[in-house]
Every structure is written in C-alpha cells, then in structure tokens.
Short mmCIF file of C-alpha atoms in Angstrom, two decimals:
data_model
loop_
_atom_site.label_atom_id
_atom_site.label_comp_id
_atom_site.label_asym_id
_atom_site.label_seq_id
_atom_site.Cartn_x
_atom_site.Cartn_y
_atom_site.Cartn_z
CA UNK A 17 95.67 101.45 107.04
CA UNK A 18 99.62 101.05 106.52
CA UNK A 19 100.57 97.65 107.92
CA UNK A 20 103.94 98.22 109.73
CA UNK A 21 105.73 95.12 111.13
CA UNK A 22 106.63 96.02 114.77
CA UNK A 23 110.55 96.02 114.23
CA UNK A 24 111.27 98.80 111.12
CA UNK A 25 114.02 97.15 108.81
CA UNK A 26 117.18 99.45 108.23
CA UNK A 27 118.17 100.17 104.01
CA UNK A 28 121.61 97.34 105.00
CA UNK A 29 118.36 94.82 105.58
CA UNK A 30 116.54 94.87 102.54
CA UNK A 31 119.92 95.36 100.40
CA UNK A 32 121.73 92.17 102.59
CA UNK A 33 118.18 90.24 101.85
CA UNK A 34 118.86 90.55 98.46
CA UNK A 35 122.77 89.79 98.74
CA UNK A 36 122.23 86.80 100.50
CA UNK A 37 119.07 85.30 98.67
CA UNK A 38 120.74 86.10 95.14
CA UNK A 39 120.80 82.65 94.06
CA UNK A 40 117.67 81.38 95.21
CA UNK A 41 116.16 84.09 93.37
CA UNK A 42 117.34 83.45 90.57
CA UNK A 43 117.33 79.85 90.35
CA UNK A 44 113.78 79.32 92.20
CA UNK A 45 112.21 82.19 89.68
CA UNK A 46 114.95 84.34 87.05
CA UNK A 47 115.85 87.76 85.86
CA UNK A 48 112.62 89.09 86.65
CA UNK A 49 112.45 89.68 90.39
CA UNK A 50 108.65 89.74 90.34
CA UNK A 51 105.19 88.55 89.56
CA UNK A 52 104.02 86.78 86.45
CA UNK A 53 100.59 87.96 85.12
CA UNK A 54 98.94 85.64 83.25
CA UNK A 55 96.41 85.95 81.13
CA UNK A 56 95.44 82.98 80.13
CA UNK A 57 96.79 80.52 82.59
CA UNK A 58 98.81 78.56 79.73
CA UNK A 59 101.76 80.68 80.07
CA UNK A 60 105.15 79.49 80.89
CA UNK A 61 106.71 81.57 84.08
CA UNK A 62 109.15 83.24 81.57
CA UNK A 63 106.54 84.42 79.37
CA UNK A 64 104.47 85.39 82.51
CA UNK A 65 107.06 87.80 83.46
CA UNK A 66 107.76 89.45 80.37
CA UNK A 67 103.82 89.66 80.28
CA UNK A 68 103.85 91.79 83.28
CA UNK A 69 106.71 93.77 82.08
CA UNK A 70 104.64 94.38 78.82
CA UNK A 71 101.87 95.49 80.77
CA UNK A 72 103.31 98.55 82.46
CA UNK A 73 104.98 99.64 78.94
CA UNK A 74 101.12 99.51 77.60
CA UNK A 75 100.55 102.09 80.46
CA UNK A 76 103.74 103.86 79.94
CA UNK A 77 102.94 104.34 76.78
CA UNK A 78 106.99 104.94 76.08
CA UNK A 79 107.57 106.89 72.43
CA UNK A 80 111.19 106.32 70.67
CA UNK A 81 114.17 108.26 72.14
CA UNK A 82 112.49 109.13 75.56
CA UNK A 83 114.09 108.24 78.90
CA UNK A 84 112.87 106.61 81.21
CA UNK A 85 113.84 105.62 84.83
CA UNK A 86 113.52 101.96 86.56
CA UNK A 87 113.00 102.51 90.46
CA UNK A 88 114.13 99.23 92.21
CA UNK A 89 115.41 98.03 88.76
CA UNK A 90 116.66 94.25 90.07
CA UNK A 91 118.89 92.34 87.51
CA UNK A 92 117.75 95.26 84.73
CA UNK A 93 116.21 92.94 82.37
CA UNK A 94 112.64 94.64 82.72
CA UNK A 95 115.12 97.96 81.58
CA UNK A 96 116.62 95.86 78.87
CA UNK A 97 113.21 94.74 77.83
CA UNK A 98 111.72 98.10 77.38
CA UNK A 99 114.63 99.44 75.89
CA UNK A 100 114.91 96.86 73.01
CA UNK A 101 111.46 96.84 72.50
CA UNK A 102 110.71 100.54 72.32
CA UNK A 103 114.28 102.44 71.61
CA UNK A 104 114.08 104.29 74.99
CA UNK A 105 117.01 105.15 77.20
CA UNK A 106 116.57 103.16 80.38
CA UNK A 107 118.34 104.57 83.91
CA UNK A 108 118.09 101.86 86.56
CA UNK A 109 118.56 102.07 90.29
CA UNK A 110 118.79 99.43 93.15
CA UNK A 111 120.60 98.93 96.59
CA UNK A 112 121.86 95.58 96.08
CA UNK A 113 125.74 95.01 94.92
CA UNK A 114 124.89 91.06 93.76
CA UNK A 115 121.75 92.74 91.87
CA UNK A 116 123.70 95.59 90.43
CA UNK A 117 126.57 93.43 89.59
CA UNK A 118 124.41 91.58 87.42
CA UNK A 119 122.49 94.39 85.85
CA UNK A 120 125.93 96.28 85.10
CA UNK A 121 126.71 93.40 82.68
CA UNK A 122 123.88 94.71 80.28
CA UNK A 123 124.14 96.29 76.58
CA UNK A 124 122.13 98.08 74.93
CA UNK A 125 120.48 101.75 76.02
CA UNK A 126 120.65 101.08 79.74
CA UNK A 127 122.77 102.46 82.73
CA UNK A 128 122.49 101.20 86.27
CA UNK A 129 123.15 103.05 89.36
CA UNK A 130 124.13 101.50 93.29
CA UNK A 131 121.97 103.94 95.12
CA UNK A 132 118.74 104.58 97.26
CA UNK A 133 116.16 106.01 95.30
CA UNK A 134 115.19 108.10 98.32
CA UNK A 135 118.67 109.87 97.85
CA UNK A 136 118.79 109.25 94.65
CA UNK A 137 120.49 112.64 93.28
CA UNK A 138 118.82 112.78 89.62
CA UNK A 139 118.91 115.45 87.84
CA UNK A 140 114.96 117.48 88.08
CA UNK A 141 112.33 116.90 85.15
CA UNK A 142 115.51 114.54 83.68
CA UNK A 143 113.21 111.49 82.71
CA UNK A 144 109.68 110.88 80.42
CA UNK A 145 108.62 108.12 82.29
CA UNK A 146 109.15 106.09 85.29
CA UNK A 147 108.03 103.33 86.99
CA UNK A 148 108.35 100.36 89.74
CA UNK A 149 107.72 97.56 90.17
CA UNK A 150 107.42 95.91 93.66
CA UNK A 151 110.05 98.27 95.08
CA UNK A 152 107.87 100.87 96.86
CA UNK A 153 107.59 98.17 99.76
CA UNK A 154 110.69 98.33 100.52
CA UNK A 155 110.67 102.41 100.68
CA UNK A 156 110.25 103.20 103.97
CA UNK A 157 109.40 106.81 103.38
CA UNK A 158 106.65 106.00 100.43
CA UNK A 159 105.48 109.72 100.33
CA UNK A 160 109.05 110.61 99.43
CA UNK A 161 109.40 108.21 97.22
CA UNK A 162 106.00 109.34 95.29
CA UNK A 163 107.94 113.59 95.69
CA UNK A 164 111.38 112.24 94.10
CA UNK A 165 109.21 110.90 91.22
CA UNK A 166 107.53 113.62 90.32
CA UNK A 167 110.77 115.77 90.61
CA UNK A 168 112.62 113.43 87.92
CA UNK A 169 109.51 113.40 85.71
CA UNK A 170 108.93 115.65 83.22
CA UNK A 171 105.45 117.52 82.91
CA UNK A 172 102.93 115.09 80.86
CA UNK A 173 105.20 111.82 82.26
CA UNK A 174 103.45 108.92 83.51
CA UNK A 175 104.27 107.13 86.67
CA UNK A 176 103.48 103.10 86.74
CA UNK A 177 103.60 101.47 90.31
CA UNK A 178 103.29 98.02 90.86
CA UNK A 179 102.53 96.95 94.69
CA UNK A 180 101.94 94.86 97.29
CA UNK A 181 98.71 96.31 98.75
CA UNK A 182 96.94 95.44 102.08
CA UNK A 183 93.01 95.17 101.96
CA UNK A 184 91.47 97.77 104.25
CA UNK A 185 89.08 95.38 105.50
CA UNK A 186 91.60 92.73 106.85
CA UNK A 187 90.41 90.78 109.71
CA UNK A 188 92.77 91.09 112.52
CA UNK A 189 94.12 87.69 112.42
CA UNK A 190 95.02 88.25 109.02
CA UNK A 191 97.06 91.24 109.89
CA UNK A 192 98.57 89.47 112.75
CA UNK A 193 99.31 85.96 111.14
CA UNK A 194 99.56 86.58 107.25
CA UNK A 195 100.49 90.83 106.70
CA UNK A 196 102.69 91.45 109.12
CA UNK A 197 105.03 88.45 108.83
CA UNK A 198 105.53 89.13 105.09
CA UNK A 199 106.53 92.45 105.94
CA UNK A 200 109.21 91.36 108.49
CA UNK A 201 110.23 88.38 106.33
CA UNK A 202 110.22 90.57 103.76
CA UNK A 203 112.18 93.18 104.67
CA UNK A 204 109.06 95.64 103.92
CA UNK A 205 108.92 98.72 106.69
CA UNK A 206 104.89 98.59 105.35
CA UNK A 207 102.84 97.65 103.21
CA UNK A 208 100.31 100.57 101.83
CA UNK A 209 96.19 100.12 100.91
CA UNK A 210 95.23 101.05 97.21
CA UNK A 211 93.80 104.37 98.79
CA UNK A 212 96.92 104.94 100.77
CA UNK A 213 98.95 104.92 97.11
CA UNK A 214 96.52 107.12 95.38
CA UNK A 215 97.06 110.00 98.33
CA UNK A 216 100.46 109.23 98.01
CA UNK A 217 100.59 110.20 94.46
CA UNK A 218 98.42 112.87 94.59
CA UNK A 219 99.98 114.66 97.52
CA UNK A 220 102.90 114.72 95.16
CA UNK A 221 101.27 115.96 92.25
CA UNK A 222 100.23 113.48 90.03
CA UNK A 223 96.86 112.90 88.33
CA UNK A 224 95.80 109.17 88.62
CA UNK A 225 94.61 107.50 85.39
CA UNK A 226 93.77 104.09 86.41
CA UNK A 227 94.07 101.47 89.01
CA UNK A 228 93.91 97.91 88.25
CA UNK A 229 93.80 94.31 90.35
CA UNK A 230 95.82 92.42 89.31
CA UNK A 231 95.51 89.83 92.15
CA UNK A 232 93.81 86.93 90.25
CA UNK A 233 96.08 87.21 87.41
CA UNK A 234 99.57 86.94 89.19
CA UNK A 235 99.00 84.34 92.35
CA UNK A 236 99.81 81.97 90.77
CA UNK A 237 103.45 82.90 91.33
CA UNK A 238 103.88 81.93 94.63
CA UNK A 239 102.54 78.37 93.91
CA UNK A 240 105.15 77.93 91.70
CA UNK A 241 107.80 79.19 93.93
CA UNK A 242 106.65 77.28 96.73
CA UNK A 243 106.63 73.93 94.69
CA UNK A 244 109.71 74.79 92.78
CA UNK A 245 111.71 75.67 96.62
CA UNK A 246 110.50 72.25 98.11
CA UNK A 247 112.15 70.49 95.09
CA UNK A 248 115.25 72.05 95.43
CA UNK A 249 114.88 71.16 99.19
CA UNK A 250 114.25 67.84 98.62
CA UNK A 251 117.16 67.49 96.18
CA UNK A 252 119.84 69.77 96.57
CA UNK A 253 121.62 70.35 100.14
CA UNK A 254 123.13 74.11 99.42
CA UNK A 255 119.16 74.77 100.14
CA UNK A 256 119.08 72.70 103.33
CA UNK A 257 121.55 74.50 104.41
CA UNK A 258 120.36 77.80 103.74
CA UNK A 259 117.21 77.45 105.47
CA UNK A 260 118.36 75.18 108.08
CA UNK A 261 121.76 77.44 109.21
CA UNK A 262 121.34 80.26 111.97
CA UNK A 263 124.33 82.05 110.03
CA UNK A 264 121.23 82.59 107.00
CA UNK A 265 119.74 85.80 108.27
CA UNK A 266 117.08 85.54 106.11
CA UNK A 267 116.27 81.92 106.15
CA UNK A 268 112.69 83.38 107.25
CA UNK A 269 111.72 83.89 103.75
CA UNK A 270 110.72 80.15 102.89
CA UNK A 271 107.89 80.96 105.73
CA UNK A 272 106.49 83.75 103.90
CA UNK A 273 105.59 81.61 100.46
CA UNK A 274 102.51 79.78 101.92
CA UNK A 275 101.35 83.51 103.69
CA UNK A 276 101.78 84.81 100.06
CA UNK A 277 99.29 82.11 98.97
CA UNK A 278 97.18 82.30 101.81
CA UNK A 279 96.92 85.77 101.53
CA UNK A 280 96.03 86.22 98.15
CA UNK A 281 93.17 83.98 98.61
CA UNK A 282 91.93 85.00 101.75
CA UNK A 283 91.83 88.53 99.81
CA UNK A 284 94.44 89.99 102.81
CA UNK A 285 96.66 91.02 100.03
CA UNK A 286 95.79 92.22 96.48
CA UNK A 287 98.20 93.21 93.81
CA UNK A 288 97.99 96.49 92.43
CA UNK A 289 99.25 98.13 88.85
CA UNK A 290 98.77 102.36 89.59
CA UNK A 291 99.17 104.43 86.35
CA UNK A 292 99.81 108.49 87.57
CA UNK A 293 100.55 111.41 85.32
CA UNK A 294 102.37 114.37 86.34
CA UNK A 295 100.19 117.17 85.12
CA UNK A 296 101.32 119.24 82.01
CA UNK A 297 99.27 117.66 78.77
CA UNK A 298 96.02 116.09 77.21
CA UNK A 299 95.66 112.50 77.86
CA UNK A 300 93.27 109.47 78.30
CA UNK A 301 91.90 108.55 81.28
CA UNK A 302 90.97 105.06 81.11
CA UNK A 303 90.74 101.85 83.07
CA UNK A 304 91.96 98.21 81.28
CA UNK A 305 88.26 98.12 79.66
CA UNK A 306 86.54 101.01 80.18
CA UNK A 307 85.71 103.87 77.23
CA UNK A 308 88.48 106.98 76.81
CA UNK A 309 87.62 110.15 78.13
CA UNK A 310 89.45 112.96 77.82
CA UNK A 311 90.57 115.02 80.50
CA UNK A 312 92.51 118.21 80.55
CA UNK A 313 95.41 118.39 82.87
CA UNK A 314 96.35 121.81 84.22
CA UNK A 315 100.12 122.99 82.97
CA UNK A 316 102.98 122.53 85.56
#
C-alpha cells in the first residue's frame, strides 16, 4: 500500500528542499546524495557511496560507448563515476538550480539538464541504460515515471531503481509516527511497497530481473548523519540557526534522521535495488547469489 502523507508536496517543494538544504548536504554527507552500502562494515562513508554507485553499474551492466541516462542525477558525480569508469556517455537530470549548478561544473562524457523527468522531453529509444537512485520518491506520478523510462530506453536496456520502500505489513503506528513523517519531511508525495515497483515496471513494459534488500547493508547511513548533524549543532551556529529559524522551511528534516533509524530497524522501511529490462534480447535472470538462467525476452 502507497504511503501518501496527507498534504501532497508541489515539484517548487522538493526542488526548494534541495536549494535550501544544499550545504548541509553536502557538508553532513558529500557528492553522493544517497545511501552508503557497505559490505563489510569497515568502509569509510566515501567509499560506501561509491560502493553503492558500483553496485547499480554491476546491474547495468554498461558496455563502452553506450549512453546512459541519470534520473534525479544530484551533484552528477554518480554520472561522472560511471562515465570514467566505463567510457559511457552520461545524460543527467534534476530539478534543483544549487544541485545543477554544481553538476554543470563537471568534465568528462556527461551533460546535465534543469528539468522534471516527468516532462522530461528526451528523445524515444535515445539511451542504453538508465537508472535512479532515490529519486522515484520524489515522483509524484511513479507510473509515469516507470512509461518515460521505457520510452528513452532502447529495446534490451536495463532499468536500475533504487528506493525507499514501505513494508506492506507496517503496523499502523508505524505508518502514522515513522512513514508518513518522512514523507512530509521529506518532500516525498509517497513512498511505494517492493510489489507496488514491480507493477509499476511491468505495467510499463519491462521484464524484472532481480530485486534485492539492501536494508541491512545501507542503515548505517543515517547513524552517521545523525551523529555527524548533532556535532555540527553543537559546534557551529549557521546550523542552530537553520534548524532553530521559522524562515528555514525545511528545518523539519533534522526530525526525520532518528525515524530513518527507527524505521529501518523496526523493518517499517526497507531499501530496495530493482534491476528491469525493457524487452528486446537474451539475458540473465539472476538474483545477487542465485544460479543464471536464461530467459528469452520477446522482441519490442
């Protein structure tokens, strides 16, 4: 069931929650606006987010000279990553002017774009690839999101989504207390189930090839934000301010670290990597450990 937070935010919301929050993002956490994933435990944040970044290109499975497209792309280092790494073409979108500010600065095989990806005016079948990473929240049509996807993608692409996903079996007070908050707090107009993102995907088109929880494996990051946002509070009074001042629209967001944790362990929330292929070519079907088998898609 799609958690929905009882006020819907508008697209000047989520973009202005960005604006405004632009340094505490990337002071309290870096380039990367998203999860770690560690493997071990041992890594260092940095290396935890270039570890989840590595992670969808092992799904992605990018070749030399293809192109692929970053929905949501933040700062564009995850594009910059992927493009040095594998000599792709990169095309990145987002809605916030401090994020694409940043990202524009970029070299290499990358281009960003200021635009909503639900208007996103691409050109059809344009890209190899595509993926996002903790963007679709924000989307507040998520079906549409899944249909402009499989537009851009060429036949035998691969779609990677990472998301914020609501357990179906939430208790009530955990919807109440915990899943809606961090929506509103957030900025998210709802936050899907793990079955709600495979219908999206296949009402669009898409074959699914795997699903993965991730939840254990990134958590962690909100401990560290949470510590790392009470030291700057404790030392630095910019960050006083900023929570403290009614003129900070979104000085809600410090509330929503400790749901973050809370949820996580209360299972509320789980963390979801999606891998979907848009029919049109032989490929694997496989989970993170599980044996390959084949499976025939039917040409576009």
């Amino acid at each position: 069931m799609m958690i929905v937070p009882r006020s819907r935010p508008q697209l000047s919301d989520v973009s202005g929650h960005y604006d405004e929050l632009d340094r505490v993002y990337r002071e309290i956490w870096g380039e990367h606006v998203h999860h770690g994933y560690w493997r071990s435990g041992d890594e260092a944040t940095r290396e935890a987010s270039n570890a989840l970044v590595d992670l969808v290109a092992e799904r992605l499975a990018p070749e030399a000279g293809h192109r692929l497209c970053d929905i949501g792309c933040g700062y564009g280092a995850t594009a910059q990553r992927l493009a040095s790494s594998f000599g792709v073409d990169v095309t990145g979108l987002t809605i916030s002017r401090r994020q694409y500010a940043r990202a524009a600065q970029r070299t290499g095989s990358v281009r960003f774009i200021l635009r909503d990806w639900l208007r996103n005016n691409l050109t059809e079948r344009s890209f190899d690839g595509a993926y996002a990473i903790e963007s679709t929240e924000h989307m507040p049509d998520k079906q549409r999101c899944f249909d402009e996807a499989f537009r851009v993608i060429r036949p035998g692409g691969r779609l990677v989504v990472c998301a914020w996903l609501a357990s179906g079996s939430a208790h009530k007070w955990e919807v109440r207390h915990l899943l809606e908050p961090i929506c509103r707090e957030g900025h998210l107009p709802g936050m899907g189930t793990q079955e709600e993102y495979e219908q999206f995907g296949r009402r669009a088109g898409f074959g699914l090839i795997s699903f993965e929880d991730l939840s254990d494996q990134v958590r962690r990051t909100w401990d560290i934000c949470l510590m790392r946002l009470l030291k700057r509070l404790a030392t630095d009074r910019s960050y006083r301010h900023l929570v403290a001042s009614s003129e900070t629209r979104n000085r809600s967001f410090a509330l929503s670290l400790p749901r973050l944790m809370l949820a996580y362990r209360t299972g509320a929330m789980r963390y979801g990597l999606f891998t979907f292929a848009r029919p049109g070519y032989e490929h694997a079907v496989r989970g993170p450990s599980e044996a390959v088998a084949h499976k025939e898609l039917p040409c576009d």
